[in-house]
Coordinates of C-alpha atoms in Angstrom, one line a residue:
X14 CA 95.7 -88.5 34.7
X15 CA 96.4 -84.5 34.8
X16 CA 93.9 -84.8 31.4
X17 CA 91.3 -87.1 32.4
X18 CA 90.9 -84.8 35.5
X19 CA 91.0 -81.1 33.7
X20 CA 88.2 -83.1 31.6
X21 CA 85.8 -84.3 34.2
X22 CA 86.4 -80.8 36.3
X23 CA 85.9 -79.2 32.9
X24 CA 82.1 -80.9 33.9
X25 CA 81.6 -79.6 36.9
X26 CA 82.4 -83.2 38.3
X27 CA 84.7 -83.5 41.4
X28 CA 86.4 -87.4 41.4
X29 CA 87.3 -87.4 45.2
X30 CA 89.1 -90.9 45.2
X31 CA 92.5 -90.4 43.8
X32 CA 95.1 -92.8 44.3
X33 CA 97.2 -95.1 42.7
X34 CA 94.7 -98.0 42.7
X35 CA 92.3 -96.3 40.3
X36 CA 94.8 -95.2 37.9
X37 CA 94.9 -97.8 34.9
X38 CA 96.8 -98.8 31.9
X39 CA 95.4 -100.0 28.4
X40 CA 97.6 -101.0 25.7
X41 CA 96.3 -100.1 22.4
X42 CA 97.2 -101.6 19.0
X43 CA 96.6 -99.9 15.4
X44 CA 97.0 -102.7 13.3
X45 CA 100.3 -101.9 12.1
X46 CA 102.8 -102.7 14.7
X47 CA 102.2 -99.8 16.7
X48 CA 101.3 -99.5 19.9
X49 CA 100.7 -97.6 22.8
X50 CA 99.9 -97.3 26.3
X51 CA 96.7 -95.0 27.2
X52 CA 96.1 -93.9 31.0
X53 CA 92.6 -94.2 32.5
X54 CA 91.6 -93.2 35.6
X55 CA 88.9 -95.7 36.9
X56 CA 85.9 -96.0 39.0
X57 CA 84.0 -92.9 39.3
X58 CA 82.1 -94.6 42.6
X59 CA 82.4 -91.2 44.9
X60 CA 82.0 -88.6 41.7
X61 CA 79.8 -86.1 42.5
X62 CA 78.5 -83.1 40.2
X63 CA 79.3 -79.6 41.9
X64 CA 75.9 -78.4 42.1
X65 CA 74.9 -75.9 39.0
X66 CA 75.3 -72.5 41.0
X67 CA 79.6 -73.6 41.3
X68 CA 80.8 -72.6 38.1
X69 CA 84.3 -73.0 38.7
X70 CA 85.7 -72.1 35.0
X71 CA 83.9 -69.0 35.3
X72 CA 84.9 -67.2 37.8
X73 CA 88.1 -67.1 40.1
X74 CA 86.8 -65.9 43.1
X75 CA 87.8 -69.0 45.7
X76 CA 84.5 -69.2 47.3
X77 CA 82.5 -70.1 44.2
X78 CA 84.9 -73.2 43.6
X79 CA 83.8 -74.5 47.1
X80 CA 81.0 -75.9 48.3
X81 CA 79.3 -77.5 51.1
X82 CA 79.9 -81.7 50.6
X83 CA 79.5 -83.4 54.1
X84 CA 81.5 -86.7 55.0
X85 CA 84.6 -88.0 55.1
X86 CA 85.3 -90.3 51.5
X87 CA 87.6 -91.5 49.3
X88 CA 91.5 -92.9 51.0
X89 CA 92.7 -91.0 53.3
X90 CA 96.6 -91.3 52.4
X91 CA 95.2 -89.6 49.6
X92 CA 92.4 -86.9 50.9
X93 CA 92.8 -83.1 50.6
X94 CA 93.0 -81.3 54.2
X95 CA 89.5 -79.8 53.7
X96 CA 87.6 -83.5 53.4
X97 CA 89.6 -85.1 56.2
X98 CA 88.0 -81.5 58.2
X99 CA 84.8 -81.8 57.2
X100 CA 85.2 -78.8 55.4
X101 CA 83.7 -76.9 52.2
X102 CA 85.7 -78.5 49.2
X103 CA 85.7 -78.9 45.8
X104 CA 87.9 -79.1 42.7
X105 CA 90.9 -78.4 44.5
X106 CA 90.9 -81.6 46.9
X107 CA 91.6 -83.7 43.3
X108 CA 94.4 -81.7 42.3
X109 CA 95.9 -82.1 46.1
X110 CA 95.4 -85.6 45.7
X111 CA 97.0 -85.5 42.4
X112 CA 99.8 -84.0 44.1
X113 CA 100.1 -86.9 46.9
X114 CA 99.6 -89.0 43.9
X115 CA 102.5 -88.0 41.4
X116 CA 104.9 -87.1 44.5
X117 CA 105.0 -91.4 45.1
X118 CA 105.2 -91.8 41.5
X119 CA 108.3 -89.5 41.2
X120 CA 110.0 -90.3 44.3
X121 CA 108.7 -94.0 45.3
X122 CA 107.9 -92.3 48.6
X123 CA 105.4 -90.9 50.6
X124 CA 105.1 -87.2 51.4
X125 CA 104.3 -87.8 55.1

């Protein structure tokens, strides 16, 4: 999941609907035996492209990785502080709800 994210930020694209539900497995077989599970994360409903001018990979000054998204969306369990506020977000509220998201994997609880 940590991969399919860096990927699809490494696009300028924020997911905002992290959560368990939209985390998938595929088994894969080569032929021979072998096989393997592959992770996918799924449905891309709420993905928006950061507008050109963020260029988050580019520079590290916060206030470039922001920017002004309006609406509350995506699951709330699972939504960053800044999109529950109404507040500038942007690559950062995935990785917080990456966060929520491997905490209940690891434990089998919820943070709050």
């Amino acid at each position: 999941v940590a991969n399919a994210l860096e990927y699809i930020h490494s696009k300028n694209v924020v997911y905002r609907d992290l959560k368990p539900q939209n985390i998938g497995f595929a088994s894969i077989e080569d032929g021979q035996e072998n096989k393997s599970i592959n992770v996918k994360l799924m449905d891309f409903g709420l993905a928006r492209e950061l507008p050109s001018s963020v260029l988050p990979y580019n520079n590290n000054s916060k206030n470039n990785m922001l920017f002004n998204m309006t609406g509350t969306v995506g699951t709330m369990r699972y939504m960053s502080p800044e999109i529950c506020l109404n507040k500038p977000y942007g690559l950062e509220a995935d990785i917080y709800s990456w966060s929520i998201v491997s905490y209940g994997i690891l434990t089998q609880t919820r943070p709050y």
